[in-house]
XYZ file of N, CA and C in Angstrom:
546
model
N 116.883 95.747 96.911
C 116.820 95.847 95.467
C 115.403 96.078 95.071
N 115.103 97.117 94.367
C 113.717 97.501 93.851
C 113.322 96.904 92.479
N 112.347 96.024 92.615
C 111.805 95.567 91.200
C 110.785 96.486 90.628
N 111.057 97.111 89.784
C 110.328 98.290 89.117
C 109.273 97.605 87.800
N 108.276 98.302 87.871
C 107.272 97.821 86.851
C 107.655 98.020 85.294
N 108.462 99.419 85.112
C 108.945 99.930 84.221
C 109.919 98.612 83.646
N 110.963 98.419 84.467
C 112.099 97.224 83.949
C 111.481 96.122 83.474
N 110.286 95.686 84.276
C 109.652 94.258 83.968
C 108.775 94.333 82.716
N 108.294 95.666 82.275
C 107.617 95.871 81.016
C 108.699 95.273 79.923
N 110.103 95.659 79.983
C 111.094 95.272 78.902
C 111.448 93.733 79.005
N 111.801 93.320 80.253
C 112.282 91.923 80.266
C 112.102 91.438 81.855
N 112.205 90.077 81.909
C 112.290 89.459 83.290
C 113.487 90.088 84.106
N 113.394 89.999 85.168
C 114.470 90.454 86.021
C 114.914 89.306 86.894
N 116.118 88.809 86.896
C 116.698 87.949 87.423
C 117.609 88.355 88.738
N 117.417 87.812 89.944
C 118.197 88.341 91.118
C 118.908 87.135 91.833
N 120.030 87.578 92.420
C 120.830 86.720 93.126
C 121.582 87.371 94.122
N 121.287 87.556 95.306
C 121.840 88.414 96.138
C 122.448 87.812 97.580
N 123.428 88.294 98.268
C 123.964 87.570 99.629
C 124.003 89.085 100.189
N 122.957 89.029 101.225
C 122.868 90.297 102.270
C 123.198 89.919 103.417
N 124.178 90.968 103.914
C 125.109 90.547 105.213
C 124.176 90.402 106.298
N 124.518 89.937 107.411
C 123.785 89.858 108.621
C 123.220 91.305 109.164
N 121.891 91.167 109.423
C 121.745 92.723 109.817
C 121.070 93.491 108.885
N 120.957 93.054 107.763
C 120.638 94.048 106.672
C 119.156 94.142 106.635
N 118.487 93.130 106.924
C 116.928 93.160 106.883
C 116.614 93.531 108.324
N 115.538 94.194 108.506
C 115.178 94.797 109.756
C 113.838 93.960 110.131
N 114.032 92.861 110.816
C 112.802 91.988 111.244
C 112.144 92.717 112.289
N 111.070 91.995 112.745
C 110.238 92.660 113.980
C 110.698 92.209 115.214
N 110.367 93.085 116.199
C 110.741 92.712 117.673
C 112.031 92.488 117.908
N 112.308 91.319 118.602
C 113.421 90.931 118.979
C 114.264 90.110 117.994
N 113.555 89.782 116.845
C 114.149 88.864 115.698
C 115.138 89.683 115.094
N 116.264 89.106 114.746
C 117.466 89.848 114.078
C 118.039 88.591 113.043
N 118.356 89.061 111.909
C 119.042 88.470 110.957
C 120.550 88.153 111.385
N 120.901 86.709 111.764
C 122.101 86.787 112.197
C 123.049 86.046 111.316
N 122.665 85.771 110.087
C 123.523 84.996 109.269
C 123.119 85.642 107.687
N 124.226 85.154 106.907
C 124.092 85.816 105.669
C 122.833 85.327 104.772
N 122.201 86.174 104.354
C 120.843 86.025 103.496
C 121.421 85.589 102.029
N 120.961 84.398 101.702
C 121.195 84.232 100.362
C 119.926 83.987 99.570
N 119.942 84.618 98.532
C 118.630 84.484 97.805
C 118.909 84.511 96.348
N 117.884 83.833 95.558
C 117.928 83.954 93.975
C 116.505 83.498 93.312
N 116.413 84.143 92.280
C 114.988 84.000 91.697
C 114.856 84.946 90.427
N 113.632 85.044 90.332
C 113.087 86.075 89.157
C 112.069 86.564 89.291
N 111.802 87.811 88.787
C 110.488 88.517 88.669
C 110.113 88.801 87.306
N 108.866 88.699 87.033
C 108.161 88.897 85.607
C 107.052 89.497 85.899
N 106.288 90.198 84.800
C 105.166 91.074 84.598
C 104.228 90.006 83.998
N 103.047 89.873 84.617
C 101.944 89.317 84.040
C 100.946 90.193 83.646
N 100.368 90.132 82.425
C 99.287 91.051 82.067
C 98.069 90.283 82.257
N 97.260 90.827 83.025
C 95.851 90.309 83.131
C 94.917 91.199 82.338
N 94.295 90.587 81.363
C 93.255 91.224 80.473
C 91.964 91.089 81.139
N 91.340 92.083 81.520
C 89.954 92.061 82.102
C 88.821 92.357 81.363
N 89.023 92.555 80.014
C 88.076 93.019 78.868
C 88.233 94.440 78.484
N 88.066 94.835 77.378
C 88.202 96.171 76.679
C 89.474 96.334 76.956
N 90.064 97.554 77.260
C 91.326 98.104 77.624
C 91.806 97.952 79.061
N 91.071 97.288 79.883
C 91.390 96.949 81.334
C 92.345 96.003 81.468
N 93.645 96.163 81.780
C 94.688 95.455 81.660
C 95.395 95.686 83.181
N 95.369 94.657 84.083
C 95.971 94.779 85.331
C 97.468 94.156 85.254
N 98.305 94.843 85.677
C 99.897 94.323 85.787
C 100.326 93.804 86.909
N 100.211 92.471 87.056
C 100.569 91.709 88.110
C 102.156 91.487 88.166
N 102.802 91.312 89.366
C 104.136 90.936 89.254
C 104.355 89.705 89.949
N 104.846 88.804 89.235
C 105.170 87.454 89.790
C 106.756 87.105 90.081
N 106.776 86.967 91.644
C 108.214 86.814 91.977
C 108.437 85.227 92.513
N 109.489 84.668 91.801
C 109.673 83.195 92.300
C 111.136 83.028 92.485
N 111.184 82.391 93.680
C 112.661 82.398 94.140
C 112.701 81.446 95.448
N 113.835 81.346 95.975
C 114.472 80.845 97.051
C 115.268 81.493 98.021
N 115.423 81.159 99.202
C 116.085 81.929 100.384
C 116.738 80.826 101.561
N 117.782 81.395 102.137
C 118.227 80.546 103.238
C 119.016 81.617 104.070
N 118.743 81.760 105.536
C 119.607 82.482 106.244
C 119.555 81.837 107.757
N 120.005 82.565 108.719
C 119.989 82.366 110.038
C 119.434 83.408 110.701
N 118.604 83.287 111.626
C 117.843 84.324 112.304
C 118.175 83.985 113.957
N 118.247 85.064 114.628
C 118.187 84.582 116.075
C 117.021 85.370 116.586
N 116.374 84.358 117.301
C 115.142 84.566 117.936
C 115.159 84.257 119.563
N 114.207 85.146 120.438
C 114.196 84.592 121.759
C 113.662 83.435 122.005
N 114.046 82.630 123.113
C 113.455 81.490 123.291
C 112.039 81.728 123.802
N 111.333 81.075 123.792
C 109.704 81.308 124.156
C 109.707 81.232 125.638
N 110.805 80.432 126.532
C 110.732 80.256 127.749
C 111.458 81.118 128.510
N 112.827 81.241 128.181
C 113.771 81.881 129.013
C 114.225 83.352 128.296
N 113.839 83.624 127.034
C 114.189 84.780 126.228
C 115.554 84.840 125.892
N 116.454 83.813 126.100
C 117.854 83.783 125.630
C 117.835 83.552 124.008
N 118.645 84.309 123.293
C 118.719 84.191 121.780
C 118.861 82.852 121.358
N 118.053 82.191 120.529
C 118.416 81.071 119.700
C 118.611 81.050 118.418
N 119.704 80.691 117.689
C 119.924 80.654 116.373
C 119.212 79.637 115.590
N 118.136 80.197 114.553
C 117.407 79.171 113.952
C 117.939 79.351 112.330
N 118.039 78.243 111.573
C 118.113 78.231 110.259
C 116.712 78.248 109.482
N 116.582 79.120 108.652
C 115.622 79.447 107.919
C 115.783 79.429 106.325
N 114.796 78.593 105.512
C 114.960 78.507 104.208
C 113.732 78.058 103.651
N 113.471 78.527 102.480
C 112.197 78.226 101.851
C 112.228 78.604 100.181
N 111.039 78.413 99.597
C 111.109 78.458 98.177
C 109.706 79.418 98.226
N 109.599 80.041 97.192
C 108.208 81.133 97.202
C 108.028 81.163 95.602
N 106.600 81.368 95.508
C 106.171 81.573 94.096
C 104.712 82.828 94.612
N 105.087 83.989 94.388
C 103.982 85.083 94.824
C 103.558 85.768 93.854
N 102.459 86.542 94.068
C 101.719 87.211 93.019
C 101.354 88.385 93.442
N 101.645 89.654 92.961
C 101.390 90.845 93.612
C 100.664 91.745 92.678
N 99.614 92.316 92.992
C 98.689 93.129 92.251
C 98.781 94.310 92.620
N 98.298 95.542 91.676
C 98.375 96.758 92.201
C 97.164 97.070 93.104
N 97.438 97.846 94.064
C 96.562 98.165 95.222
C 95.347 98.757 94.448
N 94.266 98.145 94.908
C 93.032 98.719 94.335
C 92.454 98.159 93.176
N 93.173 97.154 92.599
C 92.687 96.704 91.331
C 91.559 95.653 91.466
N 91.295 95.352 92.595
C 90.368 94.273 92.857
C 89.254 95.067 93.367
N 89.341 96.253 93.762
C 88.322 97.105 94.628
C 86.849 97.337 93.821
N 85.777 97.021 94.538
C 84.518 97.098 93.824
C 83.662 97.885 94.907
N 82.525 98.294 94.417
C 81.656 99.092 95.177
C 80.912 97.988 96.338
N 80.480 96.932 95.649
C 79.897 95.863 96.728
C 80.871 94.956 97.418
N 80.412 94.506 98.480
C 81.093 93.423 99.082
C 80.909 92.071 98.380
N 82.022 91.469 98.237
C 81.901 90.029 97.509
C 82.928 89.011 98.425
N 82.473 87.765 98.262
C 83.516 86.851 98.819
C 84.814 86.520 97.997
N 86.048 86.153 98.402
C 86.992 85.822 97.559
C 87.193 84.558 97.690
N 87.723 84.126 96.346
C 88.104 82.658 96.293
C 89.509 82.254 96.976
N 89.553 81.012 97.362
C 90.942 80.602 97.871
C 92.285 81.130 97.161
N 92.178 81.005 95.723
C 93.264 81.619 95.095
C 93.572 82.829 95.375
N 92.461 83.802 95.435
C 92.705 85.189 95.785
C 93.241 85.491 97.114
N 93.234 84.509 97.984
C 93.929 84.708 99.327
C 95.564 84.929 99.235
N 96.072 84.147 97.943
C 97.277 84.205 97.892
C 97.951 85.398 97.303
N 97.136 86.478 96.833
C 97.620 87.623 96.106
C 97.906 88.485 97.174
N 99.223 89.317 96.920
C 99.706 90.424 97.769
C 99.494 91.628 96.845
N 99.426 92.811 97.503
C 99.198 93.916 96.749
C 100.504 94.869 96.809
N 100.765 95.626 95.957
C 101.789 96.660 95.923
C 101.101 97.994 95.573
N 102.048 99.061 95.953
C 101.319 100.497 95.410
C 102.822 101.036 94.773
N 102.468 102.095 93.810
C 103.521 102.683 93.379
C 104.059 102.139 92.230
N 105.238 102.100 91.916
C 105.966 101.756 90.797
C 106.639 100.310 90.795
N 106.481 99.441 91.985
C 107.037 98.282 91.958
C 107.225 97.871 93.491
N 107.928 97.019 93.710
C 108.116 96.092 94.940
C 109.566 96.106 95.514
N 109.735 96.165 96.760
C 111.258 95.912 96.967
C 111.359 94.652 97.501
N 112.360 93.898 96.980
C 112.613 92.171 97.425
C 112.857 92.381 98.683
N 113.577 93.300 99.588
C 113.847 93.040 100.883
C 112.517 92.896 101.580
N 111.366 93.560 101.252
C 110.018 93.389 101.952
C 109.294 91.994 101.622
N 109.732 91.410 100.529
C 109.127 90.044 99.949
C 110.020 89.055 100.991
N 111.414 89.433 100.977
C 112.018 88.376 101.744
C 111.804 88.330 103.200
N 111.547 89.555 103.836
C 111.032 89.646 105.200
C 109.807 88.922 105.517
N 109.160 89.298 104.566
C 107.768 88.426 104.830
C 107.927 86.869 104.761
N 108.729 86.251 103.696
C 108.778 84.755 103.646
C 109.657 84.345 104.949
N 110.484 85.161 105.565
C 111.306 84.686 106.556
C 110.292 84.587 107.744
N 109.548 85.599 108.023
C 108.639 85.498 109.135
C 107.873 84.491 109.082
N 107.316 84.124 107.826
C 106.286 82.795 107.628
C 106.973 81.578 107.922
N 108.225 81.477 107.400
C 109.061 80.334 107.830
C 109.281 79.778 108.907
N 109.509 80.928 110.164
C 109.743 80.634 111.275
C 108.913 79.820 112.192
N 109.245 79.083 112.982
C 108.231 78.312 113.637
C 107.484 79.129 114.677
N 106.293 78.673 115.247
C 105.598 79.430 115.869
C 106.178 79.694 117.418
N 106.873 78.336 117.838
C 107.469 78.685 119.126
C 108.832 78.165 119.045
N 109.838 79.077 119.434
C 111.235 78.690 119.309
C 111.589 78.295 120.646
N 112.487 77.276 121.077
C 112.656 76.852 122.264
C 114.343 76.616 122.203
N 115.243 77.139 123.326
C 116.721 76.951 123.169
C 116.954 75.327 123.471
N 115.930 74.799 124.183
C 116.051 73.113 124.106
C 114.638 72.801 124.939
N 114.379 71.556 124.729
C 113.078 71.096 125.101
C 113.191 70.999 126.809
N 114.247 70.767 127.179
C 114.192 71.017 128.958
C 114.457 72.242 129.495
N 114.079 73.393 128.721
C 114.179 74.864 129.032
C 113.344 74.842 130.373
N 113.821 75.428 131.349
C 113.044 75.552 132.511
C 112.243 76.922 132.713
N 113.013 77.784 131.780
C 112.278 79.274 131.658
C 112.701 80.300 132.683
N 111.784 81.368 132.844
C 111.860 82.256 134.086
C 111.134 82.066 135.083
N 111.424 82.514 136.410
C 110.631 82.423 137.441
C 109.548 83.542 137.305
N 108.513 83.077 137.375
C 107.281 84.109 137.029
C 107.224 85.215 138.286
N 108.014 84.892 139.473
C 107.933 85.961 140.540
C 108.988 86.931 140.509
N 110.400 86.408 140.469
C 111.550 87.114 140.510
C 112.197 87.219 139.126
N 112.037 86.459 138.136
C 112.426 86.767 136.871
C 113.895 86.044 136.595
N 114.201 85.163 137.530
C 115.384 84.744 137.239
C 115.449 83.733 136.189
N 116.447 83.619 135.376
C 116.637 82.383 134.366
C 117.010 81.154 135.315
N 115.952 80.253 135.154
C 116.180 79.124 136.090
C 116.904 77.989 135.367
N 117.472 78.175 134.119
C 118.627 77.126 133.694
C 119.665 77.727 134.058
N 119.948 78.821 134.505
C 121.380 79.276 134.933
C 121.529 79.318 136.618
N 120.329 79.481 137.311
C 120.429 79.781 138.644
C 118.960 79.253 139.138
N 119.116 79.071 140.597
C 117.785 78.608 141.077
C 117.391 79.951 141.818
N 116.067 79.943 142.419
C 115.520 81.029 143.134
C 114.977 80.687 144.253
N 114.698 81.470 145.358
C 114.275 81.066 146.721
C 112.617 81.359 146.943
N 112.034 81.776 145.581
C 110.521 82.094 145.774
C 109.788 80.921 146.178
N 108.829 81.005 146.670
C 108.109 79.979 147.173
C 107.318 79.118 145.899
N 107.231 77.939 145.979
C 106.731 77.147 144.812
C 105.396 77.426 144.539
N 104.684 77.799 145.455
C 102.923 78.139 145.010
C 102.795 79.314 145.892
N 102.720 80.606 145.126
C 102.235 81.866 145.796
C 100.976 82.150 145.505
N 100.016 82.620 146.333
C 98.560 82.759 146.056
C 98.443 83.978 145.220
N 97.765 83.948 144.192
C 97.278 85.261 143.467
C 96.483 86.081 144.052
N 97.144 87.393 144.295
C 96.077 88.318 145.177
C 94.994 88.770 144.605
N 94.761 88.381 143.371
C 93.413 88.678 142.804
C 92.135 87.917 143.387
N 92.918 86.676 143.877
C 91.612 85.637 144.407
C 91.594 85.654 145.889
N 92.101 86.725 146.547
C 92.203 86.601 147.779
C 90.747 86.930 148.558
N 89.895 87.735 147.929
C 88.676 87.866 148.346
C 87.672 86.508 148.455
N 88.029 85.629 147.258
C 87.242 84.438 147.443
C 87.905 83.465 148.346
N 89.227 83.406 148.639
C 89.821 82.830 149.855
C 89.243 83.179 151.161
N 88.864 84.194 151.199
C 88.382 84.732 152.703
C 86.820 84.053 152.862
N 86.066 84.157 151.615
C 84.848 83.622 151.621
C 85.003 82.075 151.754
N 85.797 81.498 151.477
C 85.940 79.983 151.557
C 86.349 79.757 152.984
N 87.321 80.522 153.535
C 87.906 80.274 155.128
C 86.406 80.472 155.938
N 85.585 81.413 155.580
C 84.642 81.889 156.423
C 83.368 80.621 156.457
N 83.255 79.934 155.265
C 82.500 78.850 155.160
C 82.740 77.620 155.894
N 83.953 77.615 156.203
C 84.542 76.354 156.828
C 84.069 75.977 158.219
């Protein structure tokens, strides 16, 4: 769904959508595995900066919920994760805050996103919010044993015959010096 500046100049835009699994293209190995439910509204805020200088900001307020399949941080098996959240976002035209001189920005300005063209795509807003809502590290279980660093076998499924402690070949020269000093 595209939220157009021209439509927002006339009225607020209400949205309520149910996006089928796989509709959103997430990054890397992440994928949308459940229906994405979202509802909210978008409105145009006119920021008067003096004279005839008016900046048209888009405010998007809403909520979402879905299920995402992400790889386990240890064994790489897909892990279903329920993700939901509320958002209240402000988007400003790209270049509206540009100045010739460098300046520091306030904490409030760090919360502003930028758009180019005639509006923003709701899917882009939702993709960003889903990625921000995901935990940093996703595990299939706390007891996950992960992958063998030598042969790559999933240690949750099968054991391997690799040595418990294999020396790192990058340290071989130092090991030789240690042995000569003995």
